[in-house]
XYZ file of C-alpha atoms in Angstrom:
743
model
C 198.618 206.856 -248.931
C 197.373 208.053 -252.352
C 200.276 206.361 -254.146
C 199.571 203.110 -252.282
C 195.925 203.166 -253.395
C 196.985 203.680 -257.024
C 199.293 200.664 -256.857
C 196.556 198.439 -255.434
C 194.088 199.549 -258.095
C 196.285 198.018 -260.758
C 196.894 194.657 -259.100
C 195.494 192.092 -261.536
C 195.505 188.422 -260.496
C 196.106 186.114 -263.452
C 193.668 183.332 -264.139
C 194.799 180.055 -262.630
C 197.567 181.613 -260.543
C 196.509 183.670 -257.551
C 200.178 184.179 -256.661
C 200.881 186.270 -259.770
C 200.073 189.983 -259.980
C 200.487 192.621 -262.660
C 200.784 196.319 -261.942
C 200.026 198.056 -265.204
C 201.587 201.284 -266.511
C 200.402 204.518 -264.956
C 201.237 206.542 -268.074
C 200.840 205.993 -271.799
C 203.992 205.980 -273.920
C 204.783 204.937 -277.521
C 206.700 201.872 -276.265
C 206.633 199.748 -273.124
C 208.854 197.823 -270.722
C 208.251 195.017 -268.210
C 209.809 194.448 -264.795
C 209.477 190.787 -263.812
C 210.343 189.538 -260.332
C 209.464 186.848 -257.836
C 207.040 187.491 -254.989
C 209.639 187.276 -252.249
C 211.989 189.741 -253.935
C 209.064 192.076 -254.571
C 207.897 191.903 -250.962
C 211.403 192.753 -249.704
C 212.164 195.525 -252.223
C 208.712 196.975 -252.861
C 209.503 200.669 -252.371
C 212.688 200.477 -254.443
C 210.893 198.460 -257.117
C 208.217 201.135 -257.514
C 210.815 203.888 -257.422
C 212.575 202.185 -260.345
C 209.265 201.659 -262.196
C 208.390 205.336 -261.878
C 211.836 206.419 -263.077
C 211.612 204.173 -266.145
C 208.158 205.552 -266.966
C 209.434 209.107 -266.572
C 212.166 208.201 -269.060
C 209.614 207.385 -271.747
C 208.579 203.742 -271.295
C 205.145 202.612 -270.154
C 206.138 200.090 -267.496
C 204.549 196.883 -266.234
C 205.591 195.459 -262.862
C 204.910 191.722 -262.667
C 205.582 189.453 -259.709
C 204.844 185.784 -259.236
C 205.543 182.622 -257.358
C 207.353 181.112 -260.345
C 207.578 177.324 -260.357
C 209.262 177.062 -263.773
C 210.347 179.217 -266.737
C 207.187 178.410 -268.714
C 205.063 180.294 -266.175
C 207.251 183.356 -266.631
C 207.115 183.042 -270.399
C 203.327 182.784 -270.379
C 202.981 186.125 -268.612
C 205.519 187.690 -270.995
C 203.474 186.463 -273.977
C 200.247 187.716 -272.393
C 201.794 191.139 -271.784
C 203.152 191.299 -275.322
C 199.738 190.391 -276.766
C 198.211 193.208 -274.754
C 201.001 195.635 -275.639
C 202.741 194.880 -278.989
C 205.002 197.898 -278.466
C 206.722 196.114 -275.549
C 210.403 196.674 -276.316
C 212.192 195.050 -273.388
C 212.135 193.453 -269.968
C 214.284 192.934 -266.889
C 214.282 189.818 -264.691
C 214.941 190.718 -261.052
C 215.793 188.339 -258.222
C 215.006 184.626 -258.330
C 213.451 184.206 -261.751
C 213.982 180.600 -263.007
C 216.923 179.924 -265.336
C 216.515 178.050 -268.622
C 219.493 175.952 -269.739
C 219.144 175.167 -273.432
C 220.340 172.144 -275.388
C 220.461 171.331 -279.109
C 221.208 174.967 -279.995
C 224.992 175.305 -280.043
C 224.869 176.815 -283.537
C 223.349 179.907 -281.908
C 226.462 180.430 -279.784
C 229.692 181.986 -281.022
C 232.012 179.176 -279.940
C 230.423 176.707 -277.510
C 230.586 173.161 -278.947
C 230.589 170.771 -275.990
C 229.396 167.207 -276.607
C 225.985 167.071 -274.940
C 226.070 163.301 -274.609
C 229.563 163.046 -273.149
C 229.477 165.844 -270.552
C 227.186 166.587 -267.588
C 224.048 168.537 -268.403
C 224.912 171.531 -266.257
C 228.147 171.940 -268.233
C 226.955 171.093 -271.743
C 223.790 173.237 -271.719
C 223.682 177.004 -272.309
C 222.103 179.198 -269.604
C 220.222 181.747 -271.676
C 217.442 184.298 -271.428
C 216.736 183.918 -275.144
C 214.141 181.514 -273.742
C 212.264 184.595 -272.518
C 213.064 187.335 -275.032
C 212.917 185.444 -278.362
C 209.304 184.340 -278.756
C 210.032 182.958 -282.236
C 211.942 180.001 -280.808
C 210.266 176.731 -279.804
C 211.449 174.697 -276.824
C 210.631 171.321 -275.347
C 210.874 170.972 -271.570
C 213.181 168.127 -270.474
C 213.594 168.262 -266.710
C 214.365 170.304 -263.614
C 217.902 170.156 -262.224
C 218.088 167.771 -259.284
C 220.476 169.984 -257.288
C 219.626 173.565 -258.211
C 215.840 173.736 -258.363
C 215.966 177.141 -260.065
C 217.545 175.522 -263.145
C 215.429 173.924 -265.884
C 216.623 172.107 -269.012
C 215.004 172.670 -272.390
C 215.686 171.427 -275.889
C 215.413 173.687 -278.928
C 213.025 171.716 -281.119
C 214.010 170.693 -284.631
C 210.995 172.464 -286.164
C 211.827 175.739 -284.373
C 213.368 178.677 -286.226
C 217.122 178.052 -286.093
C 218.314 181.632 -285.875
C 218.092 184.223 -283.126
C 215.694 187.086 -283.721
C 214.684 188.392 -280.258
C 211.255 189.892 -279.892
C 212.582 192.358 -277.351
C 215.694 192.993 -275.241
C 216.240 191.655 -271.742
C 218.555 191.862 -268.742
C 219.068 190.242 -265.328
C 219.410 191.873 -261.942
C 220.581 188.862 -259.951
C 222.621 189.110 -256.789
C 225.759 186.917 -256.594
C 224.971 184.765 -253.556
C 228.638 184.286 -252.628
C 228.877 188.002 -251.940
C 226.796 187.221 -248.836
C 225.005 189.958 -246.950
C 221.313 190.796 -247.396
C 220.589 190.188 -251.074
C 217.251 191.994 -250.929
C 218.850 195.074 -249.411
C 221.479 194.933 -252.169
C 218.847 194.638 -254.914
C 216.863 197.493 -253.405
C 219.994 199.628 -253.214
C 220.774 198.892 -256.853
C 217.223 199.748 -257.991
C 217.371 203.059 -256.145
C 220.732 203.766 -257.787
C 219.318 202.972 -261.245
C 216.245 205.120 -260.595
C 218.285 208.089 -259.358
C 220.597 207.908 -262.387
C 217.686 208.622 -264.728
C 217.422 212.133 -263.335
C 220.630 213.014 -265.216
C 219.410 213.796 -268.736
C 222.626 215.438 -269.908
C 225.366 212.840 -269.401
C 226.791 212.178 -272.852
C 229.121 209.335 -273.750
C 232.401 211.249 -273.764
C 234.615 209.327 -271.309
C 235.636 205.892 -272.606
C 238.241 203.352 -271.515
C 239.321 200.247 -273.461
C 241.695 197.557 -272.181
C 243.141 194.534 -273.975
C 244.302 191.709 -271.699
C 247.050 189.141 -272.241
C 246.745 186.436 -274.913
C 243.698 188.119 -276.412
C 243.568 188.122 -280.220
C 247.057 186.583 -280.351
C 248.406 189.735 -278.626
C 248.350 191.308 -282.094
C 249.227 194.984 -281.872
C 247.585 195.684 -285.238
C 244.264 194.483 -283.820
C 244.715 196.720 -280.787
C 245.759 199.730 -282.884
C 243.000 199.304 -285.469
C 240.324 199.156 -282.781
C 240.916 202.857 -282.320
C 239.838 203.472 -285.923
C 236.435 202.148 -284.934
C 236.331 203.881 -281.549
C 236.751 207.270 -283.219
C 233.590 206.507 -285.202
C 231.724 204.990 -282.225
C 232.508 207.709 -279.660
C 233.165 211.015 -281.440
C 232.693 213.047 -278.256
C 235.501 211.134 -276.516
C 238.079 212.289 -279.068
C 237.908 216.021 -278.478
C 240.561 218.298 -277.028
C 240.070 216.892 -273.538
C 241.366 213.449 -272.534
C 238.150 211.521 -273.069
C 239.524 208.227 -274.354
C 242.129 205.837 -272.959
C 243.320 202.759 -274.831
C 245.435 200.490 -272.648
C 247.213 197.206 -273.252
C 248.484 194.602 -270.771
C 252.068 195.221 -271.993
C 252.106 198.635 -270.339
C 252.717 197.283 -266.843
C 253.024 194.060 -264.860
C 250.843 193.762 -262.873
C 248.229 195.959 -264.519
C 245.214 195.285 -262.329
C 245.978 197.925 -259.691
C 246.100 200.656 -262.339
C 242.804 199.321 -263.658
C 241.304 199.519 -260.167
C 242.178 203.209 -260.108
C 240.508 203.788 -263.469
C 237.414 201.840 -262.436
C 236.934 204.243 -259.533
C 236.870 207.327 -261.775
C 233.486 209.000 -261.305
C 233.581 210.666 -264.713
C 233.956 207.411 -266.684
C 230.995 206.431 -268.878
C 232.030 203.202 -270.568
C 234.726 200.646 -269.704
C 235.507 197.836 -272.175
C 237.428 194.750 -271.059
C 238.756 192.729 -273.997
C 240.268 189.710 -272.283
C 239.973 186.056 -271.348
C 237.905 185.081 -268.359
C 236.043 182.627 -266.190
C 232.939 183.007 -264.008
C 234.824 184.646 -261.146
C 237.976 185.956 -262.826
C 239.475 188.103 -265.557
C 242.898 187.400 -267.084
C 244.792 190.688 -267.122
C 248.497 189.818 -267.485
C 250.432 186.782 -268.618
C 253.501 185.539 -266.765
C 256.093 188.313 -266.515
C 258.629 188.145 -269.319
C 261.964 186.783 -268.124
C 264.505 189.473 -268.956
C 267.347 188.453 -266.622
C 268.750 185.427 -264.766
C 266.877 186.073 -261.506
C 263.490 186.254 -263.237
C 264.225 183.106 -265.238
C 265.266 181.292 -262.080
C 262.090 182.355 -260.239
C 259.910 181.199 -263.134
C 261.691 177.821 -263.360
C 261.426 177.341 -259.602
C 257.717 178.141 -259.584
C 257.037 175.886 -262.571
C 258.840 172.841 -261.183
C 257.548 173.299 -257.621
C 253.978 173.499 -258.903
C 254.556 170.488 -261.174
C 255.605 168.429 -258.151
C 252.755 169.582 -255.928
C 250.124 169.007 -258.608
C 250.851 165.263 -258.459
C 251.057 164.908 -254.694
C 248.428 162.406 -253.641
C 248.941 160.303 -256.708
C 252.528 159.698 -255.642
C 254.769 160.463 -252.654
C 256.159 164.027 -252.596
C 259.774 162.968 -251.981
C 259.598 160.479 -254.847
C 258.206 163.164 -257.149
C 260.943 165.590 -256.103
C 263.708 163.068 -256.800
C 262.214 162.193 -260.183
C 262.005 165.890 -261.070
C 265.642 166.427 -260.036
C 266.744 163.650 -262.359
C 264.475 164.691 -265.222
C 265.400 168.385 -265.111
C 268.977 167.876 -263.932
C 268.739 170.104 -260.863
C 270.261 169.381 -257.474
C 268.628 168.879 -254.093
C 269.321 172.469 -253.012
C 267.007 173.687 -255.811
C 264.045 172.208 -253.903
C 264.977 173.629 -250.487
C 261.853 175.847 -250.423
C 259.386 173.173 -251.462
C 257.848 173.152 -247.973
C 258.512 176.816 -247.187
C 255.198 178.672 -246.555
C 256.808 182.020 -247.448
C 257.679 180.741 -250.930
C 254.127 179.585 -251.560
C 252.675 182.835 -250.245
C 254.863 184.862 -252.605
C 254.107 182.506 -255.487
C 250.384 182.782 -254.842
C 250.499 186.579 -254.705
C 252.482 186.715 -257.937
C 249.878 184.575 -259.663
C 246.992 186.556 -258.144
C 248.427 189.814 -259.459
C 247.820 188.605 -263.004
C 244.044 188.350 -262.528
C 241.091 190.281 -261.250
C 238.869 187.942 -259.250
C 235.643 188.486 -257.347
C 237.511 188.247 -254.038
C 239.479 191.350 -255.067
C 236.292 193.325 -255.486
C 234.717 192.076 -252.260
C 237.744 192.354 -249.952
C 238.632 195.827 -251.193
C 234.974 196.850 -251.191
C 235.800 198.389 -254.551
C 233.314 200.941 -255.855
C 233.181 200.750 -259.650
C 231.915 203.889 -261.363
C 231.762 203.459 -265.167
C 228.073 203.619 -266.053
C 228.447 200.614 -268.356
C 231.062 197.846 -268.464
C 231.674 195.336 -271.266
C 233.150 191.943 -270.385
C 234.234 190.617 -273.751
C 235.343 187.302 -272.273
C 234.313 183.746 -271.584
C 232.008 183.077 -268.604
C 232.179 186.542 -266.961
C 228.382 186.735 -267.160
C 227.636 183.349 -265.566
C 224.599 184.530 -263.607
C 223.498 180.917 -263.063
C 226.496 180.430 -260.735
C 226.548 181.572 -257.099
C 229.209 184.135 -257.999
C 230.027 185.912 -261.248
C 232.198 188.837 -262.230
C 229.515 190.932 -263.950
C 227.283 190.781 -260.871
C 230.051 192.010 -258.602
C 230.507 195.104 -260.740
C 226.881 196.254 -260.492
C 226.331 195.307 -256.847
C 228.648 197.727 -255.082
C 228.499 201.306 -253.843
C 229.709 202.733 -257.160
C 227.790 204.148 -260.109
C 227.935 201.138 -262.453
C 224.441 200.548 -263.821
C 224.791 197.919 -266.525
C 227.269 195.209 -267.533
C 227.522 192.984 -270.585
C 228.846 189.422 -270.246
C 228.616 185.805 -271.366
C 227.433 182.622 -269.670
C 229.695 180.371 -271.777
C 232.951 180.574 -273.688
C 232.990 183.003 -276.599
C 235.047 183.473 -279.722
C 237.871 186.011 -279.815
C 237.267 186.716 -283.491
C 233.805 188.136 -282.943
C 233.226 191.727 -283.940
C 232.750 192.623 -280.289
C 232.195 196.372 -280.723
C 229.588 196.111 -283.472
C 226.920 198.820 -283.083
C 228.312 199.982 -279.732
C 228.441 203.534 -281.044
C 224.628 203.624 -280.938
C 225.071 204.314 -277.221
C 226.421 207.718 -278.271
C 223.050 208.485 -279.865
C 220.741 207.851 -276.913
C 219.915 204.238 -277.745
C 219.200 202.164 -274.644
C 221.730 199.553 -273.535
C 219.184 196.799 -274.122
C 218.426 197.964 -277.644
C 222.117 197.912 -278.507
C 222.589 194.452 -276.970
C 219.591 193.049 -278.883
C 221.318 193.941 -282.156
C 224.430 191.867 -281.380
C 222.747 189.035 -279.502
C 224.059 185.479 -279.098
C 222.689 182.553 -277.108
C 225.219 183.125 -274.316
C 225.364 186.937 -274.321
C 223.493 188.876 -271.621
C 223.036 192.242 -269.980
C 223.054 192.718 -266.207
C 221.469 195.692 -264.526
C 219.141 198.264 -266.047
C 218.678 197.607 -269.796
C 216.759 200.885 -270.206
C 219.852 202.895 -269.284
C 220.968 205.367 -271.939
C 223.330 208.272 -272.414
C 222.235 211.665 -273.660
C 222.552 211.693 -277.477
C 225.115 213.729 -279.394
C 222.189 215.434 -281.114
C 218.536 215.304 -280.076
C 216.714 212.432 -281.810
C 213.937 209.865 -281.363
C 216.045 206.873 -282.369
C 215.423 204.837 -279.209
C 211.659 204.908 -279.846
C 211.880 204.646 -283.629
C 213.797 201.352 -283.454
C 210.528 199.813 -282.247
C 207.730 201.823 -283.835
C 209.441 202.251 -287.243
C 210.939 198.760 -287.332
C 209.533 197.905 -290.797
C 209.411 201.443 -292.216
C 211.835 201.223 -295.149
C 211.445 204.883 -296.072
C 212.433 205.955 -292.558
C 215.626 203.880 -292.572
C 216.587 204.860 -296.121
C 216.637 208.470 -294.943
C 219.284 207.519 -292.366
C 221.618 205.733 -294.799
C 223.591 208.951 -295.259
C 223.659 209.996 -291.616
C 226.898 211.760 -290.628
C 227.340 209.065 -287.945
C 228.732 205.619 -288.743
C 226.642 203.595 -286.307
C 223.401 205.234 -287.400
C 224.224 204.274 -290.987
C 224.961 200.720 -289.840
C 221.663 200.562 -287.963
C 219.800 201.788 -291.049
C 221.415 199.069 -293.175
C 220.535 196.437 -290.580
C 216.896 197.483 -290.360
C 216.563 197.555 -294.149
C 218.154 194.114 -294.447
C 215.805 192.746 -291.784
C 212.842 194.006 -293.814
C 214.245 192.845 -297.167
C 212.005 189.826 -297.729
C 212.571 189.963 -301.499
C 216.367 189.892 -301.161
C 216.891 193.078 -303.185
C 219.347 194.966 -300.970
C 222.578 193.249 -302.006
C 223.684 195.839 -304.660
C 223.157 198.706 -302.206
C 225.205 196.937 -299.529
C 228.104 196.367 -301.926
C 227.913 200.033 -302.894
C 228.048 201.060 -299.227
C 231.053 198.801 -298.698
C 232.933 200.276 -301.637
C 232.122 203.913 -301.014
C 232.025 204.324 -297.243
C 234.928 205.960 -295.473
C 233.637 204.560 -292.184
C 235.427 201.372 -291.142
C 232.466 200.106 -289.141
C 229.992 200.742 -291.967
C 232.132 198.652 -294.330
C 232.245 195.859 -291.745
C 228.464 195.957 -291.257
C 227.941 195.885 -295.035
C 229.996 192.704 -295.376
C 228.239 191.061 -292.462
C 224.833 191.838 -293.968
C 225.948 190.679 -297.424
C 226.611 187.256 -295.911
C 222.834 186.805 -295.832
C 222.629 187.078 -299.589
C 225.430 184.700 -300.629
C 225.583 186.085 -304.148
C 228.226 187.564 -306.418
C 228.099 190.858 -304.515
C 229.040 189.062 -301.314
C 231.940 187.302 -303.027
C 233.139 190.586 -304.519
C 233.005 192.305 -301.123
C 235.064 189.483 -299.591
C 237.616 189.680 -302.395
C 238.142 193.373 -301.687
C 237.655 193.019 -297.939
C 240.597 190.639 -297.543
C 242.884 193.624 -298.125
C 240.782 196.278 -296.387
C 242.585 198.957 -294.394
C 240.582 198.012 -291.281
C 241.947 194.823 -289.745
C 238.534 193.625 -288.567
C 237.132 193.779 -292.113
C 240.128 191.834 -293.438
C 239.880 189.258 -290.645
C 236.153 188.663 -291.017
C 236.551 188.499 -294.799
C 239.158 185.764 -294.361
C 236.843 183.847 -292.026
C 233.903 184.191 -294.399
C 236.116 183.173 -297.327
C 236.783 179.889 -295.546
C 233.094 179.395 -294.829
C 232.138 180.113 -298.441
C 234.648 177.933 -300.311
C 234.383 179.857 -303.585
C 237.492 179.092 -305.690
C 237.586 182.629 -307.091
C 238.580 183.894 -303.628
C 241.799 181.862 -303.470
C 244.112 184.529 -305.017
C 242.866 187.170 -302.548
C 243.276 184.791 -299.579
C 246.857 183.970 -300.582
C 247.678 187.649 -301.079
C 246.317 188.539 -297.613
C 248.264 185.668 -296.058
C 251.597 186.585 -297.639
C 251.496 190.356 -297.955
C 250.014 191.217 -294.557
C 251.811 188.932 -292.135
C 251.817 191.652 -289.458
C 248.075 191.019 -289.059
C 248.313 187.913 -286.909
C 244.596 187.147 -286.705
C 244.103 187.720 -290.432
C 246.997 185.363 -291.066
C 245.501 182.723 -288.814
C 242.076 183.022 -290.456
C 243.483 183.057 -293.998
C 245.669 180.048 -293.237
C 242.666 178.133 -291.961
C 240.553 179.235 -294.919
C 243.076 177.735 -297.331
C 242.866 174.403 -295.502
C 239.178 174.213 -296.444
C 239.896 174.322 -300.190
C 241.183 171.444 -302.380
C 244.926 170.968 -301.996
C 245.691 171.093 -305.722
C 243.886 174.403 -306.226
C 245.575 175.976 -303.211
C 249.037 174.916 -304.343
C 248.435 176.203 -307.898
C 247.234 179.557 -306.552
C 250.374 179.889 -304.439
C 252.584 179.027 -307.414
C 250.756 181.605 -309.553
C 251.093 184.256 -306.844
C 254.849 183.862 -306.447
C 255.341 183.811 -310.208
C 254.037 187.385 -310.360
C 255.625 189.010 -307.292
C 259.111 190.154 -306.473
C 259.935 189.273 -302.854
C 263.167 188.711 -300.971
C 263.982 184.969 -300.876
C 260.656 184.276 -302.525
C 261.466 180.634 -303.354
C 262.330 179.825 -299.738
C 259.259 181.693 -298.527
C 257.049 179.795 -300.960
C 258.495 176.460 -299.873
C 257.898 177.269 -296.195
C 254.291 178.196 -296.903
C 253.672 175.045 -298.946
C 255.288 172.876 -296.249
C 253.093 174.358 -293.512
C 249.970 173.843 -295.615
C 251.045 170.315 -296.491
C 251.006 169.410 -292.816
C 247.399 170.623 -292.584
C 246.365 168.729 -295.702
C 247.977 165.514 -294.434
C 246.189 165.845 -291.093
C 242.891 166.571 -292.850
C 243.280 163.483 -295.047
C 243.831 161.286 -291.989
C 240.764 162.653 -290.230
C 238.648 162.205 -293.359
C 239.863 158.653 -293.783
C 238.735 157.861 -290.228
C 235.395 159.560 -290.854
C 234.723 157.385 -293.913
C 236.140 154.114 -292.541
C 233.220 151.819 -291.720
C 235.629 149.570 -289.797
C 236.859 152.383 -287.512
C 235.506 152.568 -283.944
C 232.235 154.505 -283.834
C 233.566 156.942 -281.229
C 236.524 157.882 -283.456
C 234.266 158.402 -286.468
C 231.948 160.631 -284.461
C 234.903 162.654 -283.203
C 236.072 163.128 -286.805
C 232.569 164.185 -287.854
C 232.293 166.704 -285.030
C 235.508 168.243 -286.364
C 233.549 169.168 -289.506
C 231.531 171.663 -287.429
C 234.707 173.748 -287.127
C 236.265 172.802 -290.458
C 233.701 172.855 -293.248
C 235.573 171.006 -296.000
C 233.419 171.952 -298.976
C 235.093 169.463 -301.334
C 234.030 166.509 -299.142
C 230.318 167.297 -299.123
C 229.354 164.364 -301.367
C 231.206 162.000 -299.039
C 229.374 163.479 -296.063
C 226.037 162.995 -297.809
C 226.911 159.377 -298.553
C 227.596 158.748 -294.857
C 224.034 159.824 -294.104
C 222.556 157.817 -296.987
C 224.302 154.579 -296.021
C 221.891 152.682 -293.768
C 224.772 150.351 -292.935
C 226.397 153.085 -290.858
C 225.519 153.264 -287.145
C 222.516 155.491 -286.569
C 224.464 157.878 -284.318
C 227.120 158.344 -287.022
C 224.420 159.301 -289.531
C 222.719 161.661 -287.094
C 225.949 163.454 -286.115
C 226.873 163.779 -289.798
C 223.490 165.334 -290.579
C 224.014 167.796 -287.737
C 227.502 168.712 -288.992
C 226.127 169.668 -292.416
C 224.040 172.319 -290.673
C 227.243 174.340 -290.243
C 227.614 174.883 -294.026
C 225.361 177.969 -293.884
C 227.608 180.106 -296.106
C 229.072 177.335 -298.256
C 228.876 177.282 -302.046
C 227.685 173.718 -301.469
C 224.671 174.855 -299.437
C 222.096 174.554 -302.287
C 223.427 171.075 -303.148
C 223.275 169.950 -299.509
C 219.721 171.232 -299.170
C 218.555 169.482 -302.316
C 220.043 166.145 -301.289
C 218.922 166.062 -297.678
C 215.391 167.024 -298.706
C 215.416 163.908 -300.883
C 216.697 161.860 -297.942
C 213.779 163.069 -295.839
C 211.465 161.139 -298.154
C 213.319 157.871 -297.563
C 211.090 155.114 -296.221
C 211.717 153.821 -292.706
C 214.092 156.680 -291.860
C 215.016 156.541 -288.135
C 213.142 159.219 -286.171
C 216.325 160.746 -284.689
C 217.850 161.110 -288.141
C 214.635 162.487 -289.598
C 214.499 165.145 -286.875
C 218.161 166.083 -287.376
C 217.660 166.419 -291.128
C 214.705 168.728 -290.486
C 216.820 170.913 -288.219
C 219.666 171.046 -290.739
C 217.256 172.035 -293.511
C 215.951 174.879 -291.375
C 219.484 176.000 -290.525
C 220.586 176.049 -294.158
C 217.389 177.610 -295.438
C 217.728 180.719 -293.306
C 221.056 182.464 -292.815
C 221.346 183.984 -289.326
C 220.103 187.572 -289.074
C 221.827 188.457 -285.849
C 225.219 186.823 -285.775
C 227.495 184.372 -287.487
C 228.804 181.337 -285.616
C 232.549 181.252 -286.206
C 234.977 178.344 -285.876
C 237.069 178.023 -282.731
């Protein structure tokens, strides 16, 4: 009864909305947290909700509990802003139940890979479901409309005068039940909240049991990538590499099918962190590719499955018997080959074989699988699609196991991201939400309790200091020489965030050159990309041949984005000398395609004139031939882009290609397309948007100068004027939180 009276004493109706209440913190703490839910979820989970609130407060966060009858995302955002104004130390929030979903348009540069044409595809597919609408108060949005089918979905446009980089005010997470799981969703949410609350009683669980899995076709199946990840993991999770078996590093090649072994590992009650590096979809994870055909029987089975499925995929468009006869003639097989085409046992076996290569939500539901890793990373496309009625990440937190938090994406993501950046902060007691905020993208989200944390390796106040010492340069300078790699990386990040005078570049180059930590060197290069000076170029030149594959790969990608001719010798060397690094090769090859043909060819000639390699002349010719094909294709695309007589749709397609392939040597042509009032307005607008992707280019200052002049042009169409404003903002401020990479 006493507890009930305390709760009621803190119920504060908001002006203008009698259906919204705020239960304020019962204790004072240095930082705060907000639980936001809808009235119906609150009414059905009240005891569990308060149990969770109390547990979070006992763990060091003053906690608000806010419920409302939310009609749109703006109502939710208003209460978040009001709470933040009242409590500037608010560090994070969680959205529980049926909190409206914002789907954002005109912001694809804030994603890692998503580049769908917003005018050509349906809105629900071409918009990005994102909670950056709620947790990044710097951004400005314009409401467009409510979805006509799903009334919980609302479309917003990122305005052209908004900041064009992500810089979240606080971290966030969703606790949203996957409706397709059926059952009582409120009972499930209540059960989860009780689980999350109970877990906070364990103050001694350190991050010392880690599992990492690489699925098929991920990162080109490059074994160097997989092997080099362990260099970073040893820095991220030092407690997992002791005398006991605390770390497992698996690869899809180890078994076919692999998923049943993974199910066993997922049920381990001692496991702290499970990392899936794989391809995915909203309700599935790709684990294995098709089994390699090592004998006649396997080859025959694969051929049979392929041709049977090819026939059946066209049934309806044409008669099945006609399709079968055509396939017999085309593939030169006899009638007996198709004897099982209508055999249910064949199709059952074929279906099971295919199903064994994936983990899907039905697997988790039918088996009633209890997953136990405290935290799970889904480094894949779509696994975090909380806006759908079913999504993988939700299935992993809503079961009888111990999983408390999952990380996933609402849209497709790039393989070449540095997916484990800062993850080692979890070893030092940093909350899951705080870690996720540091590596945020438009599509990336947490699910479950974002306040969850492991016991630190050594006692510290880092999780509080990230908020209260955010701009304290002296504090972070003291941590630059921490014995732990991720703490050093965090210190560099915080100093760079506070470096308004752009003075940190020499220190970052020094850290790159002197650090023995692979992850510190990678963070130094990433932060140097903000400065775009000689120190950045020098770090890339050395980074292209770094001992850590991720540093070399990202250096190759940046080298393509930059377009500085002095990097050409280092790119060629990385391409030729380190061909075992498949992703570095791919990135270096693409980087060369963004430089002028003549300079690339001369650099290759100069390289081979100085080296002694087996069959070097033949090797050089093969390399030049492969590059020639790229240059020929590029010339054709550019010709279409510039051809005023070409169909508008083809020109726009060619221009959109520039978003992925920033040809620095064509910038003046691109600017002329915008200047020419004789071009269709849409062509000019799309070209202006494409120039916004030259954020790291040596041509960036030139682009900025010219488009600022264009802004002053009389009678400039409003759409073009707005796009130029957005491009200026994008080029004037290099992203602080991530780099958008080409697909």
